[in-house]
XYZ file of C-alpha atoms in Angstrom:
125
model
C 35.918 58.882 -19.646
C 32.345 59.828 -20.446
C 32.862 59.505 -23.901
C 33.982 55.937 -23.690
C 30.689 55.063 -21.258
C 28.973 56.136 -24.122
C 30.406 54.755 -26.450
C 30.192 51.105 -24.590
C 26.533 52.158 -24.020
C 25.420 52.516 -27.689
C 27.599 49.198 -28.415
C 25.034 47.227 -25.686
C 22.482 49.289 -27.500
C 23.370 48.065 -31.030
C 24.019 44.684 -29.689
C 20.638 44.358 -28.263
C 18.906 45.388 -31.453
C 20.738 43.627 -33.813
C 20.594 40.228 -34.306
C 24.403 38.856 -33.981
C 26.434 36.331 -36.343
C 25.398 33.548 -33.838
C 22.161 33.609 -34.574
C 21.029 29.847 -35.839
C 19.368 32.001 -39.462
C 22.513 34.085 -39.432
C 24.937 31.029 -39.460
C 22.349 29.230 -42.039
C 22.571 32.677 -44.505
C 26.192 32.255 -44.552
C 26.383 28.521 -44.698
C 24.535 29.407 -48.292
C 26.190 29.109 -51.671
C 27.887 32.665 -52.603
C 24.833 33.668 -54.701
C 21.739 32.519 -53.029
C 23.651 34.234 -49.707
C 23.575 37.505 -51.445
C 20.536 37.064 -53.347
C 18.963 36.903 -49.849
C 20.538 39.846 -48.472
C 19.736 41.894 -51.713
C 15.875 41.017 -51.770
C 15.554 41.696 -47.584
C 17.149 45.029 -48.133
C 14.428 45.769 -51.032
C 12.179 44.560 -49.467
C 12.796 46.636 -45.928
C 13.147 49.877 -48.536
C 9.233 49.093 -49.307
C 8.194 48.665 -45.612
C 7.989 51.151 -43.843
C 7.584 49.027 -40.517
C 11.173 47.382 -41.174
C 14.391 48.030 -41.162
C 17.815 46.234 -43.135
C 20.491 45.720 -40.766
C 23.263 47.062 -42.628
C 26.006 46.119 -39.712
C 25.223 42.854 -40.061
C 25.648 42.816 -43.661
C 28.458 44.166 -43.330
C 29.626 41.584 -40.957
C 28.955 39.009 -43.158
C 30.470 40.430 -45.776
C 33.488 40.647 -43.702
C 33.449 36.916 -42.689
C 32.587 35.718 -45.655
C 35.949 37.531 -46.818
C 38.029 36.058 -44.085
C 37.375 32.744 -44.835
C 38.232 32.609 -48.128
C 34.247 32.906 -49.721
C 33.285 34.390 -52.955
C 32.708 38.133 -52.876
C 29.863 40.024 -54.442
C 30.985 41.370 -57.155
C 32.885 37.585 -58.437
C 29.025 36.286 -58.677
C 27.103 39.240 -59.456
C 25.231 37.520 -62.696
C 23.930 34.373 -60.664
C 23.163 36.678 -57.897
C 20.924 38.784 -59.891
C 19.343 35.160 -61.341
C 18.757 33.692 -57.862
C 17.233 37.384 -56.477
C 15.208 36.925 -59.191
C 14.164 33.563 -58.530
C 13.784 34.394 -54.548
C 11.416 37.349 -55.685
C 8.945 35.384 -57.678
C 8.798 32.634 -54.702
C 7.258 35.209 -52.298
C 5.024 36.373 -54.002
C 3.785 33.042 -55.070
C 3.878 32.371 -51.132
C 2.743 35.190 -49.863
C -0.025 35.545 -52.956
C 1.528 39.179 -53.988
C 4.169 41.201 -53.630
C 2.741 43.820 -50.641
C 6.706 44.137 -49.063
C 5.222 44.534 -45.236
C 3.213 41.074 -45.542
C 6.266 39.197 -46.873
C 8.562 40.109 -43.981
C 5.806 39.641 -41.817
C 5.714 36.144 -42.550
C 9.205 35.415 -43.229
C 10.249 36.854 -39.870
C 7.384 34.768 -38.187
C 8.616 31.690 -39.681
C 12.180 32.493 -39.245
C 14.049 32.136 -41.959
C 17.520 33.299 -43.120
C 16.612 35.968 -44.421
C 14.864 37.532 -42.048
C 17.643 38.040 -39.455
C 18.528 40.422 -41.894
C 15.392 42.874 -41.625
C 14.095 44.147 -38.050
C 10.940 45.934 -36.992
C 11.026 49.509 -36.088
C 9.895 50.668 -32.951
């Protein structure tokens, strides 16, 4: 019995933390074209390993993942090449926005303006 409290605790606990699939940036992220979609997800999680003051939300990647799967969307792995092209692409537009490539200032200002890509990073603490 106290196991399953627990257990329905740390759910409300992840749930609360995490950003869900209806979030308006999630649903735009996986209206996206196969590549750009991961392309996105690739360059937050970088850029969350740089910055130390954010984290990537790896259950919600993984939640995409699976509902990109369900209905019937390209995988990773079928557009790896154009993924790698458009990551590329997405990198070099930050730092021209952002004027550098200083990880903690990007995701500072792509979570303030919300964009798709940001449901995908959190702050810590």
């Amino acid at each position: 019995m106290r196991a399953g409290v627990a257990l329905l605790a740390l759910g409300a606990l992840a749930a609360c933390s995490s950003p869900n699939m209806g979030d308006p940036r999630a649903q735009a992220l996986l209206a996206m074209p196969a590549p750009q979609h991961y392309a996105e997800r690739q360059v937050a999680r970088e850029l969350a390993g740089q910055c130390l003051a954010y984290a990537y939300d790896e259950q919600l990647g993984d939640a995409m993942s699976e509902a990109r799967l369900r209905s019937g969307g390209q995988v990773y792995l079928q557009v790896k090449g154009a993924t790698d092209v458009e990551a590329d692409i997405k990198r070099r537009s930050l730092v021209a926005r952002y004027a550098g490539n200083d990880a903690c200032r990007i995701l500072d200002g792509e979570t303030a303006a919300q964009t798709p890509m940001s449901v995908m990073v959190r702050k810590r603490g």
